[in-house]
Coordinates of C-alpha atoms (C1' of nucleotides) in Angstrom, one line a residue:
Chain A
M243 CA -28.2 2.9 11.1
N244 CA -25.4 5.4 9.5
I245 CA -23.6 8.7 11.7
Q246 CA -25.0 11.0 9.0
Q247 CA -28.5 9.3 9.7
E248 CA -28.3 9.1 13.7
C249 CA -27.0 12.9 13.2
L250 CA -30.5 14.0 10.9
E251 CA -32.5 11.7 13.0
G252 CA -31.3 12.8 16.6
E253 CA -30.1 9.7 17.8
A254 CA -27.0 10.1 19.2
K255 CA -26.1 9.9 22.3
E256 CA -24.1 11.9 24.3
P257 CA -20.4 10.1 24.8
Q258 CA -19.8 10.7 28.5
S259 CA -16.3 12.8 28.1
L260 CA -18.2 15.4 26.2
R261 CA -20.9 16.2 29.3
L262 CA -20.0 19.9 29.2
T263 CA -21.3 23.1 28.7
N264 CA -25.0 25.8 29.0
S265 CA -24.0 28.1 26.0
T266 CA -23.7 27.7 22.2
T267 CA -20.5 29.6 22.9
L268 CA -19.1 26.9 24.6
W269 CA -20.4 24.1 23.0
N270 CA -19.1 25.7 20.2
Y271 CA -15.5 26.3 22.2
R272 CA -15.9 22.0 22.4
L273 CA -16.3 21.5 18.6
R274 CA -13.1 24.0 17.7
E275 CA -11.5 21.7 20.4
L276 CA -12.3 18.3 18.6
A277 CA -12.3 19.6 14.7
K278 CA -8.3 20.4 16.0
Q279 CA -7.9 17.1 17.6
R280 CA -10.1 15.7 14.0
Q281 CA -12.5 13.6 15.9
F282 CA -15.0 14.2 13.6
L283 CA -17.5 11.8 14.5
Q284 CA -17.6 13.3 18.3
A285 CA -17.6 16.6 16.6
L286 CA -21.0 15.3 15.1
T287 CA -22.1 13.7 17.7
L288 CA -21.9 16.8 19.6
Y289 CA -23.4 18.7 17.6
R290 CA -26.6 16.4 17.4
H291 CA -26.6 16.8 21.6
M292 CA -26.4 20.5 21.3
L293 CA -29.6 20.9 19.0
R294 CA -31.4 18.3 21.2
S295 CA -30.4 20.1 24.1
G296 CA -32.4 23.0 22.8
Y297 CA -29.3 25.5 22.0
S298 CA -29.3 26.6 18.5
P299 CA -26.1 26.7 16.5
N300 CA -24.8 30.6 15.1
T301 CA -22.0 31.6 12.7
F302 CA -19.5 29.6 14.6
T303 CA -21.1 26.7 15.0
F304 CA -21.3 25.9 11.0
P305 CA -18.1 25.8 9.8
F306 CA -17.6 23.1 12.0
V307 CA -20.3 20.6 10.9
F308 CA -19.7 21.4 7.3
K309 CA -16.4 20.3 7.8
C310 CA -17.5 16.9 9.7
C311 CA -19.8 16.7 6.4
A312 CA -16.7 16.8 4.2
V313 CA -14.8 14.4 6.2
F314 CA -17.7 11.8 5.9
L315 CA -18.7 12.9 2.7
F316 CA -22.1 13.6 3.9
P317 CA -23.8 15.8 1.0
L318 CA -27.5 15.3 2.0
M319 CA -26.9 16.7 5.8
G320 CA -24.6 19.4 4.2
S321 CA -27.3 20.5 1.6
Q322 CA -29.8 20.2 4.7
L323 CA -27.7 22.6 7.2
H324 CA -26.9 24.7 3.9
A325 CA -31.0 25.3 3.8
H326 CA -31.0 25.4 8.1
V327 CA -28.3 28.3 7.6
I328 CA -30.4 30.3 4.7
R329 CA -33.3 30.3 6.4
T330 CA -31.0 31.7 10.1
G331 CA -30.1 34.5 7.7
C332 CA -26.1 33.8 8.4
Q333 CA -25.6 32.6 4.5
P334 CA -23.3 35.9 3.6
D335 CA -20.7 35.4 6.4
P336 CA -17.5 34.8 4.5
Y337 CA -16.7 32.3 7.1
I338 CA -20.0 30.0 6.5
R339 CA -19.7 30.5 2.5
T340 CA -15.9 29.3 2.6
S341 CA -16.7 26.5 4.7
L342 CA -19.7 25.4 2.8
I343 CA -17.7 26.0 -1.1
S344 CA -15.0 23.3 1.1
M345 CA -17.5 21.0 2.0
Y346 CA -19.5 20.9 -1.5
C347 CA -16.1 20.4 -3.4
K348 CA -15.1 18.0 -1.2
C349 CA -18.4 15.6 -1.7
N350 CA -17.5 16.4 -5.5
L351 CA -20.5 18.8 -5.6
V352 CA -18.4 21.7 -7.7
H353 CA -21.6 23.2 -9.4
N354 CA -23.0 24.0 -6.1
A355 CA -19.6 25.6 -4.1
R356 CA -19.6 28.0 -7.3
K357 CA -23.4 28.7 -6.7
V358 CA -22.2 29.5 -2.9
F359 CA -19.2 31.6 -4.2
D360 CA -21.0 33.5 -6.6
E361 CA -23.8 34.3 -4.3
V362 CA -21.6 37.3 -2.9
G363 CA -24.5 39.1 -1.4
P364 CA -23.3 42.3 1.0
W365 CA -20.2 40.4 0.9
R366 CA -17.1 40.1 -1.4
N367 CA -14.9 37.0 -1.7
L368 CA -12.0 37.1 0.7
T369 CA -9.0 35.3 -0.2
I370 CA -9.9 32.5 2.5
S371 CA -13.3 32.0 0.0
Y372 CA -10.9 31.8 -2.5
N373 CA -8.7 29.5 -1.8
A374 CA -11.7 27.2 -0.7
L375 CA -13.2 27.3 -4.7
I376 CA -9.4 26.7 -5.7
S377 CA -8.6 23.7 -3.9
G378 CA -12.0 22.1 -4.1
Y379 CA -11.3 22.6 -7.9
T380 CA -8.1 21.0 -7.8
F381 CA -9.7 18.2 -5.5
N382 CA -11.7 17.7 -8.1
S383 CA -9.3 17.6 -11.2
K384 CA -9.5 20.8 -12.2
I385 CA -6.5 22.6 -12.5
L386 CA -7.3 25.2 -15.6
D387 CA -10.2 26.2 -13.5
A388 CA -8.4 27.1 -10.3
L389 CA -6.0 29.0 -12.5
V390 CA -9.0 30.9 -13.7
F391 CA -9.8 31.5 -9.8
F392 CA -6.6 32.0 -9.1
C393 CA -6.0 35.1 -11.9
R394 CA -9.3 36.3 -11.0
M395 CA -8.0 37.3 -7.2
R396 CA -5.0 38.6 -8.4
E397 CA -7.0 40.9 -10.2
E398 CA -8.8 41.6 -7.5
G399 CA -5.9 42.6 -5.7
L400 CA -6.1 40.1 -2.9
L401 CA -3.6 38.7 -0.9
V402 CA -2.6 35.5 -2.2
D403 CA -1.2 33.6 1.0
S404 CA 0.0 29.9 1.5
V405 CA -3.0 28.0 1.5
T406 CA -3.3 29.1 -2.1
M407 CA -0.5 28.3 -3.2
L408 CA -1.4 24.5 -1.5
G409 CA -4.4 24.5 -2.9
L410 CA -3.0 25.0 -6.5
V411 CA 0.2 22.8 -6.5
S412 CA -1.6 20.4 -5.0
G413 CA -3.5 19.9 -8.4
C414 CA -0.4 18.9 -10.5
T415 CA 0.7 15.9 -9.0
V416 CA 0.3 13.8 -12.3
P417 CA 3.4 14.4 -15.2
A418 CA 0.9 16.0 -17.2
H419 CA 1.0 19.0 -14.8
L420 CA 4.8 19.6 -14.0
G421 CA 5.1 22.4 -16.1
I422 CA 2.0 24.4 -14.8
G423 CA 3.9 23.3 -11.3
M424 CA 7.1 24.4 -12.4
C425 CA 4.9 27.7 -13.0
L426 CA 3.2 27.6 -9.5
H427 CA 7.0 26.9 -7.8
S428 CA 8.1 30.1 -9.8
C429 CA 4.7 31.9 -8.4
C430 CA 5.8 31.1 -5.1
V431 CA 8.9 32.4 -4.9
K432 CA 8.1 35.7 -6.5
F433 CA 5.2 36.2 -3.4
G434 CA 7.9 35.3 -0.7
L435 CA 6.6 31.7 0.5
D436 CA 9.5 29.2 -1.3
G437 CA 10.5 29.4 3.0
D438 CA 6.9 28.4 3.9
S439 CA 7.5 24.8 5.1
S440 CA 3.8 23.7 4.2
V441 CA 4.3 25.2 0.5
E442 CA 7.8 23.8 0.2
N443 CA 6.7 20.3 1.4
C444 CA 3.8 20.5 -1.1
L445 CA 6.2 21.3 -3.8
L446 CA 8.8 18.8 -2.9
T447 CA 5.1 16.3 -3.3
M448 CA 4.5 17.5 -6.6
Y449 CA 7.9 16.6 -7.7
V450 CA 8.0 13.0 -6.1
K451 CA 4.7 13.1 -8.1
C452 CA 5.3 13.7 -11.4
G453 CA 8.6 11.3 -11.1
E454 CA 11.0 14.5 -10.9
V455 CA 12.9 13.1 -8.1
E456 CA 15.9 14.5 -8.6
H457 CA 14.4 17.9 -8.4
A458 CA 12.6 17.2 -5.5
R459 CA 16.1 16.0 -4.1
Q460 CA 17.5 19.6 -4.7
L461 CA 15.0 21.3 -3.6
F462 CA 14.7 18.9 -0.1
D463 CA 18.6 19.7 0.0
K464 CA 18.2 23.8 -0.2
M465 CA 15.0 23.4 2.3
T466 CA 16.2 25.0 5.7
E467 CA 13.4 23.7 8.0
K468 CA 12.6 20.4 7.3
N469 CA 10.0 18.8 9.7
L470 CA 8.5 15.2 9.9
I471 CA 6.4 15.8 6.9
T472 CA 9.1 17.0 4.6
W473 CA 11.5 14.3 5.4
N474 CA 8.4 11.3 4.4
A475 CA 7.7 13.1 1.4
M476 CA 11.1 12.6 0.4
I477 CA 10.8 8.9 1.9
S478 CA 7.5 8.0 0.6
G479 CA 8.8 9.5 -2.8
Y480 CA 11.9 7.9 -3.6
S481 CA 9.9 4.7 -2.2
Q482 CA 6.8 5.5 -5.0
N483 CA 9.6 5.9 -7.3
G484 CA 11.1 2.6 -6.8
L485 CA 14.2 4.0 -5.6
A486 CA 14.7 1.5 -2.3
R487 CA 18.2 2.0 -1.4
H488 CA 17.4 5.7 -1.9
V489 CA 15.1 5.7 1.3
L490 CA 16.9 3.2 3.5
E491 CA 19.9 5.8 2.8
L492 CA 17.6 8.2 3.8
Y493 CA 15.9 7.0 6.7
R494 CA 19.6 6.0 7.9
E495 CA 20.2 10.0 7.9
M496 CA 16.6 10.7 9.2
K497 CA 17.8 9.0 12.2
S498 CA 21.2 10.3 13.0
I499 CA 19.5 13.8 13.2
N500 CA 17.4 12.2 15.6
M501 CA 14.2 12.9 14.1
C502 CA 11.6 10.7 14.9
P503 CA 10.0 8.6 12.6
D504 CA 6.0 8.1 12.5
H505 CA 3.8 5.3 11.1
V506 CA 4.3 7.6 7.4
T507 CA 8.0 7.6 7.2
L508 CA 7.7 3.2 8.6
L509 CA 5.5 2.6 5.8
G510 CA 7.7 4.0 3.0
V511 CA 10.6 1.8 4.5
L512 CA 9.2 -0.9 4.9
S513 CA 7.8 -1.0 1.5
S514 CA 11.2 -0.6 0.4
C515 CA 13.0 -3.4 2.5
A516 CA 10.2 -5.3 0.5
N517 CA 11.2 -4.6 -2.8
L518 CA 14.9 -4.7 -2.0
G519 CA 14.3 -8.2 0.3
A520 CA 16.6 -6.2 2.9
Q521 CA 14.5 -8.7 5.9
S522 CA 17.0 -7.3 8.5
I523 CA 16.2 -3.8 8.2
G524 CA 12.8 -5.0 7.6
S525 CA 12.9 -6.7 11.0
E526 CA 14.6 -3.6 12.5
V527 CA 11.2 -1.6 11.7
E528 CA 9.4 -4.2 12.8
G529 CA 11.1 -2.7 16.3
E530 CA 10.8 0.2 16.0
I531 CA 6.7 -0.2 15.2
E532 CA 6.8 -2.0 18.4
Y533 CA 8.5 0.4 20.4
R534 CA 6.9 3.5 19.4
G535 CA 3.7 2.0 20.1
F536 CA 2.3 1.6 16.1
G537 CA 1.7 -1.7 16.4
S538 CA -2.2 -1.9 16.1
N539 CA -2.0 0.6 13.2
P540 CA -3.2 -2.1 9.8
F541 CA -1.4 0.1 7.1
L542 CA 1.7 -0.8 9.2
T543 CA 0.4 -4.5 9.5
N544 CA 0.1 -5.1 5.8
A545 CA 3.6 -3.5 5.3
L546 CA 5.1 -6.0 7.7
I547 CA 3.2 -8.7 6.0
N548 CA 4.5 -7.7 2.9
M549 CA 7.8 -7.3 3.3
Y550 CA 8.4 -10.7 5.3
A551 CA 6.7 -12.3 2.0
R552 CA 8.4 -10.7 0.0
C553 CA 11.5 -11.2 1.8
G554 CA 10.9 -15.4 2.0
N555 CA 10.2 -15.6 5.7
L556 CA 6.4 -16.7 4.5
M557 CA 6.0 -18.2 8.3
K558 CA 6.8 -15.1 10.0
A559 CA 4.6 -12.7 7.3
R560 CA 1.6 -15.4 8.1
A561 CA 1.9 -15.5 11.5
I562 CA 1.8 -12.0 11.4
F563 CA -1.2 -12.3 9.6
D564 CA -3.4 -14.8 11.1
R565 CA -2.8 -12.2 14.2
T566 CA -4.4 -10.1 12.7
A567 CA -8.3 -9.1 13.6
D568 CA -9.1 -7.3 10.9
K569 CA -8.0 -8.7 7.6
S570 CA -8.6 -6.4 4.4
V571 CA -8.4 -7.1 1.2
I572 CA -4.4 -5.7 1.0
S573 CA -3.6 -7.8 3.8
W574 CA -5.3 -10.9 2.0
T575 CA -3.5 -9.7 -1.4
A576 CA 0.2 -9.3 0.4
M577 CA -0.1 -12.8 1.7
I578 CA -1.4 -14.8 -1.0
G579 CA 1.5 -12.8 -3.5
G580 CA 3.6 -13.9 -1.0
Y581 CA 3.3 -17.4 -1.1
G582 CA 2.6 -16.8 -5.6
I583 CA 6.1 -15.4 -5.9
H584 CA 7.8 -18.2 -4.1
G585 CA 5.9 -20.9 -6.1
H586 CA 3.3 -22.1 -3.5
G587 CA 0.7 -21.4 -6.0
E588 CA -2.0 -24.1 -4.3
I589 CA -1.5 -22.5 -0.9
A590 CA -2.0 -18.6 -2.5
L591 CA -4.8 -20.1 -4.0
N592 CA -6.7 -21.9 -1.2
L593 CA -5.7 -18.8 0.9
F594 CA -7.4 -16.9 -1.5
D595 CA -10.4 -19.1 -1.4
E596 CA -10.6 -18.7 2.0
M597 CA -11.0 -15.0 1.8
V598 CA -13.6 -14.8 -0.2
K599 CA -15.6 -17.4 1.8
C600 CA -14.8 -15.0 5.2
G601 CA -17.2 -12.3 3.0
I602 CA -14.0 -10.2 1.4
R603 CA -14.5 -9.3 -2.0
P604 CA -11.6 -9.2 -4.1
D605 CA -10.2 -6.5 -6.4
G606 CA -8.2 -5.9 -9.4
T607 CA -4.6 -6.2 -7.4
A608 CA -5.7 -9.7 -5.5
F609 CA -6.6 -10.6 -8.9
V610 CA -3.2 -10.0 -10.5
S611 CA -1.9 -11.8 -6.9
V612 CA -3.6 -15.0 -8.0
L613 CA -2.2 -15.2 -11.5
S614 CA 0.8 -14.2 -11.1
A615 CA 0.8 -17.4 -7.9
C616 CA -1.3 -19.9 -10.8
S617 CA 1.6 -18.6 -13.5
H618 CA 5.0 -19.4 -11.3
A619 CA 3.6 -22.5 -9.7
G620 CA 2.6 -23.4 -13.4
L621 CA -0.9 -24.0 -12.8
T622 CA -2.4 -23.1 -16.2
D623 CA -6.1 -24.3 -16.2
E624 CA -6.8 -23.0 -12.5
G625 CA -5.5 -19.1 -13.4
L626 CA -7.6 -19.5 -16.7
K627 CA -10.9 -20.4 -14.6
Y628 CA -10.0 -17.4 -12.0
F629 CA -9.3 -14.9 -15.0
D630 CA -13.0 -15.6 -16.5
E631 CA -14.4 -15.6 -12.9
M632 CA -12.4 -12.3 -12.9
E633 CA -15.5 -11.1 -14.6
T634 CA -18.2 -13.5 -14.5
K635 CA -18.3 -13.8 -10.5
Y636 CA -16.9 -11.0 -9.6
G637 CA -18.0 -8.3 -12.3
L638 CA -14.6 -6.8 -12.9
K639 CA -13.0 -5.8 -16.1
P640 CA -10.0 -7.1 -16.4
G641 CA -7.1 -4.3 -17.3
P642 CA -3.7 -4.6 -18.6
E643 CA -2.1 -5.6 -15.9
H644 CA -4.1 -9.2 -15.7
Y645 CA -3.5 -9.8 -19.7
S646 CA 0.0 -10.0 -19.2
C647 CA -0.4 -12.2 -16.6
L648 CA -2.1 -14.2 -18.6
V649 CA 0.1 -14.1 -20.8
D650 CA 2.7 -15.1 -18.9
L651 CA 1.1 -18.0 -17.4
L652 CA 0.0 -18.9 -21.2
G653 CA 3.9 -18.1 -22.4
R654 CA 5.3 -20.3 -19.6
A655 CA 3.2 -23.0 -20.6
G656 CA 4.1 -23.0 -23.7
R657 CA 1.0 -22.3 -25.5
L658 CA 2.6 -19.0 -27.2
K659 CA -0.5 -19.5 -30.0
E660 CA -3.3 -18.8 -27.9
A661 CA -1.1 -16.2 -26.0
M662 CA -1.1 -14.5 -28.9
D663 CA -4.8 -15.2 -29.7
L664 CA -5.7 -13.5 -26.2
I665 CA -3.8 -10.4 -27.3
N666 CA -5.1 -9.8 -30.0
S667 CA -8.2 -10.2 -28.8
M668 CA -8.0 -8.3 -25.7
K669 CA -10.5 -5.3 -25.3
V670 CA -8.5 -3.0 -23.9
K671 CA -5.3 -1.7 -25.4
P672 CA -2.0 -4.1 -24.6
D673 CA 0.5 -2.0 -22.8
G674 CA 4.3 -2.7 -22.2
A675 CA 4.0 -5.7 -19.6
V676 CA 1.8 -7.5 -22.0
W677 CA 3.8 -7.8 -25.2
G678 CA 7.1 -8.0 -22.5
A679 CA 5.5 -10.9 -21.1
L680 CA 5.0 -12.8 -24.4
L681 CA 8.6 -11.5 -25.0
G682 CA 9.8 -13.3 -22.2
A683 CA 7.5 -16.5 -22.7
C684 CA 9.2 -16.3 -26.3
K685 CA 12.6 -16.5 -25.0
I686 CA 11.7 -19.3 -23.1
H687 CA 10.6 -21.0 -25.3
K688 CA 13.0 -20.4 -28.5
N689 CA 10.8 -18.6 -30.7
I690 CA 12.7 -15.8 -31.7
E691 CA 9.9 -14.9 -34.7
L692 CA 7.3 -14.2 -32.2
A693 CA 9.9 -12.6 -30.2
E694 CA 10.6 -9.8 -32.8
L695 CA 6.6 -9.0 -33.2
A696 CA 6.6 -8.6 -29.2
F697 CA 9.8 -6.8 -29.7
E698 CA 8.6 -4.6 -32.3
R699 CA 5.3 -3.7 -30.5
V700 CA 7.0 -3.1 -26.9
M701 CA 9.5 -0.7 -28.0
E702 CA 6.1 1.2 -29.4
L703 CA 5.1 1.7 -26.1
E704 CA 8.6 0.9 -23.9
P705 CA 11.6 1.8 -25.8
A706 CA 14.0 2.9 -22.3
N707 CA 13.1 -0.2 -20.6
I708 CA 16.3 -1.9 -20.4
G709 CA 15.4 -5.3 -19.4
Y710 CA 13.6 -6.2 -23.3
Y711 CA 16.5 -5.3 -25.2
V712 CA 18.3 -7.9 -22.9
L713 CA 15.7 -10.4 -23.3
L714 CA 15.7 -10.2 -26.6
S715 CA 19.6 -10.5 -26.6
N716 CA 19.8 -13.7 -24.9
L717 CA 17.3 -15.2 -27.3
Y718 CA 19.1 -14.4 -30.0
S719 CA 22.3 -15.8 -27.9
D720 CA 20.8 -18.6 -27.0
A721 CA 20.5 -19.1 -30.5
K722 CA 24.0 -18.3 -31.6
N723 CA 22.3 -15.5 -34.0
M724 CA 24.9 -13.2 -33.0
E725 CA 24.4 -10.8 -35.9
G726 CA 20.9 -10.5 -33.9
V727 CA 23.1 -9.7 -30.8
L728 CA 24.7 -6.8 -32.6
K729 CA 21.4 -5.5 -34.2
V730 CA 19.9 -5.4 -30.0
R731 CA 23.5 -4.1 -28.5
V732 CA 24.3 -1.3 -31.5
M733 CA 20.0 -0.6 -30.6
M734 CA 21.7 0.1 -27.0
R735 CA 24.0 2.3 -27.6
E736 CA 22.2 4.6 -30.1
R737 CA 19.7 4.8 -27.6
K738 CA 22.3 5.5 -24.6
L739 CA 20.8 2.9 -22.6
K740 CA 23.3 0.5 -20.3
K741 CA 22.7 -2.1 -18.3
E742 CA 23.5 -2.3 -14.6
P743 CA 25.0 -5.5 -14.5
G744 CA 23.6 -8.3 -11.7
C745 CA 25.7 -9.3 -9.4
S746 CA 26.4 -10.6 -5.9
Y747 CA 29.0 -11.3 -3.7
V748 CA 30.0 -12.7 -0.3
E749 CA 32.2 -11.7 2.2
Y750 CA 34.9 -14.4 3.2
R751 CA 37.7 -14.0 5.7
G752 CA 37.3 -10.1 5.4
K753 CA 37.5 -10.5 1.5
V754 CA 34.9 -9.3 -0.4
H755 CA 34.0 -12.5 -3.3
L756 CA 32.4 -11.0 -6.0
F757 CA 30.7 -12.4 -8.8
L758 CA 28.4 -11.3 -12.0
S759 CA 26.1 -13.5 -13.7
G760 CA 27.9 -16.8 -16.0
D761 CA 31.2 -15.4 -14.2
T762 CA 34.0 -17.8 -14.7
S763 CA 36.7 -15.7 -13.5
H764 CA 36.9 -16.4 -9.9
P765 CA 40.2 -19.3 -8.8
Q766 CA 37.5 -21.7 -7.7
S767 CA 35.8 -21.5 -10.7
D768 CA 36.3 -25.1 -11.7
D769 CA 34.5 -26.3 -8.5
M770 CA 31.9 -24.1 -8.5
Y771 CA 30.3 -24.9 -11.7
K772 CA 30.5 -28.7 -10.6
M773 CA 28.9 -28.5 -7.0
L774 CA 26.1 -26.1 -9.3
D775 CA 25.5 -29.0 -11.4
K776 CA 25.5 -31.1 -9.0
L777 CA 22.8 -28.8 -7.4
E778 CA 20.6 -27.9 -10.2
S779 CA 19.9 -31.5 -10.6
L780 CA 18.9 -32.2 -7.3
V781 CA 16.8 -29.1 -7.3
K782 CA 14.9 -30.5 -10.4
E783 CA 13.8 -33.1 -8.6
I784 CA 12.6 -32.0 -5.8
H785 CA 11.1 -29.0 -6.3
P786 CA 7.5 -28.6 -5.4
S787 CA 5.4 -29.6 -8.6
A788 CA 8.1 -31.4 -10.2
E789 CA 6.0 -34.8 -10.7
N790 CA 2.9 -33.3 -12.5
E791 CA 4.2 -29.9 -13.9
G792 CA 7.3 -31.5 -14.9
R793 CA 7.6 -29.8 -18.3
R794 CA 7.2 -26.2 -17.1
N795 CA 9.4 -26.6 -14.2
E796 CA 12.0 -28.1 -16.1
E797 CA 12.4 -24.9 -18.7
L798 CA 12.0 -22.9 -16.1
L799 CA 15.2 -24.4 -14.2
T800 CA 17.1 -24.9 -17.4
G801 CA 16.4 -21.8 -19.0
M802 CA 17.1 -19.5 -16.2
G803 CA 21.3 -19.7 -16.8
V804 CA 24.1 -19.0 -14.3
H805 CA 22.9 -16.0 -11.8
S806 CA 25.1 -14.3 -10.1
E807 CA 23.6 -14.9 -6.4
K808 CA 23.9 -18.8 -7.1
L809 CA 27.5 -18.6 -8.1
A810 CA 27.5 -16.5 -4.4
I811 CA 26.0 -19.5 -3.0
V812 CA 27.5 -22.0 -4.3
F813 CA 31.2 -20.4 -2.9
G814 CA 29.9 -20.0 -0.3
L815 CA 29.3 -23.7 0.6
L816 CA 32.5 -24.4 -1.0
N817 CA 34.5 -22.2 2.0
T818 CA 32.1 -22.6 5.0
K819 CA 31.8 -24.9 7.3
P820 CA 28.6 -27.3 7.5
G821 CA 26.1 -24.9 10.1
T822 CA 27.3 -21.3 9.1
E823 CA 24.4 -19.6 7.6
I824 CA 25.6 -17.9 4.6
T825 CA 24.8 -14.3 3.5
V826 CA 25.0 -13.3 -0.2
M827 CA 24.7 -9.6 -0.9
K828 CA 23.3 -8.2 -4.5
N829 CA 22.5 -5.4 -5.9
L830 CA 19.4 -6.2 -7.6
R831 CA 16.4 -7.6 -7.0
V832 CA 16.7 -11.5 -6.7
C833 CA 14.1 -12.8 -9.2
V834 CA 11.1 -15.1 -8.2
D835 CA 13.3 -18.1 -10.1
C836 CA 15.8 -17.6 -8.1
H837 CA 14.7 -17.4 -4.9
I838 CA 12.8 -20.9 -5.7
F839 CA 16.0 -22.6 -6.6
I840 CA 17.4 -20.7 -3.1
K841 CA 15.2 -22.4 -1.0
L842 CA 15.4 -25.8 -2.5
V843 CA 19.2 -25.6 -2.4
S844 CA 19.0 -24.5 1.3
K845 CA 16.3 -27.2 2.1
I846 CA 19.3 -30.3 0.0
V847 CA 22.7 -28.8 2.3
N848 CA 20.2 -27.9 5.5
R849 CA 22.0 -24.3 5.3
R850 CA 20.5 -21.5 6.4
I851 CA 20.6 -19.2 3.2
V852 CA 20.4 -15.2 3.0
V853 CA 20.2 -12.8 0.1
R854 CA 20.4 -9.7 0.9
D855 CA 20.2 -6.3 -0.9
A856 CA 23.9 -5.1 -1.1
T857 CA 22.5 -1.5 0.2
R858 CA 26.3 0.0 0.4
F859 CA 27.3 -1.0 -2.9
H860 CA 27.8 2.1 -5.2
H861 CA 30.3 0.7 -7.8
F862 CA 27.2 0.0 -10.7
S863 CA 26.0 3.6 -11.0
D864 CA 28.2 4.4 -14.4
G865 CA 27.5 0.6 -15.7
V866 CA 31.0 -1.0 -14.9
C867 CA 32.4 -3.1 -12.9
S868 CA 34.9 -5.5 -12.4
C869 CA 35.3 -8.8 -10.3
R870 CA 38.6 -8.7 -9.7
D871 CA 39.0 -5.5 -8.3
Y872 CA 37.2 -7.2 -4.9
W873 CA 40.0 -10.6 -4.7
Chain B
dT117 C1' -9.7 27.4 3.1
dT118 C1' -4.0 24.1 4.3
dA119 C1' 2.1 19.5 2.7
dG120 C1' 3.2 13.2 3.9
dG121 C1' 0.7 6.9 3.5
dG122 C1' -0.2 -0.2 2.7
dT123 C1' -1.4 -4.9 -1.8
dT124 C1' 0.4 -5.4 -8.4
dA125 C1' 2.9 -9.3 -12.9
dG126 C1' 7.1 -8.8 -16.3

DNA sequence: TTAGGGTTAG
């Protein structure tokens, strides 16, 4: 039986800790305490017990109970109580009406909320009722309605307070509403509410959610009173916008001023560590989690699994995963994805099947992990099977993100025509990633004609994505089509696009040895390339699925070129003693194919090789970099 | 009446 039924049917038991009271006022007092501590379940139980003990709720009781109905999305209970309120004659009270409006809006019944608002009776609507309706409209994505009522409350000469602005600004968290959000920012200044930290935090969040990170940072720097929520909003904002290194910088800054992080901070930091492959910072965060007693927070556990898995420490990720009692679909997805990106397709698929056996229903994201795992391990037919099951077995409609995985899967296997047919048969509009996946496949299989078509399409959708220009340019370059290379470069220049060069470095005897991809300018270059050739042929021999999926792996390993991290590793191998760990720093994320290479080389030479993010590196922002400067 | 959160290929 659920809580709603329990409360309606009066079968709730009074918990020991709630035993008190002999008048409605005392019951109300206790309800308020519980609501303050956000213990809504206990509040509902207490309310039920109050009724069973023969005490009638009064004007002060209802707001707390409506709040509970809003939290637990109990519209049935809410409307029954509403009827009860009308019977008891309390309805005109503005506080009750406000809590009713809020409850209906949280339960997505805006129409009912509006009816309550309009039935004013002898009272007029106060700022709090307007606030409830305004935030209710924005909660239900009706920003224009919210603005209408904002104007109306101004016409009525009512006071606009910080809660009004919070309600309005939180409705502008999509880029399409940025303009409105900026006008509201000016309103906040006009009303003298810009010094209110909750309003400023809300504005900050609005900017980051709209992708206006620099704007958010300006506001952050200007704020005189930064509380934990401010720091979290900025850290999560960087994290959500993929600015992982900014996250780590800000986290360090936060700690330097002795601001204690909470679970929300650590989530943002862990997610960035995962994106950068920054395992050592990630394990520091793990220590912090234990130290602060957040060890059982399921969000953090999932973030830790994801972080270790993405950093290549699958053993550690698996250990955390195994000891997690309540594994959600997110925990499973993180683990499956971890095996997938490191080339363990079979294990990923087994884990997926195990998840289904455990009664966890896969969602769209889980399928993205599964399909990409198939793609990276060359398990083409398995991937097609899972894609098919997505709809037939689980009733999930594939989105463009699934099609892009499938195009990648078919494309890598050389089945370019099937990939093209798949795109043409898509029920949803292909996005940039779908055409990008086809372009990537064309690069591997050197199909210029199809690549040009894919490039044309991808440019209509993502003209500012440098990666696609580089792919096409490299394809032309492989085919010795210098005219093509030039054409792409001119296009990039015209559109003012610059590629931040991927580079890696190793610290050796107090000096930094830095390498770009395909770099031949290092004094030890000859020896390094000889060693690299030898390692590449050994890697091809031992690649996990080399025997049955030989063709794909051959293409994978020969098609990937001389990445900067490969050169840095070889330099480390040539110059350091056997047994010592080789630590390579990289300014960009290590690509999946390189991860496999690093892992296998590590096995061949029996050395621990760590490739980490170069977070201290700031030399590349203008796109200029010379290796010679660092020797 | 109220601001911050985990999993996603290329």
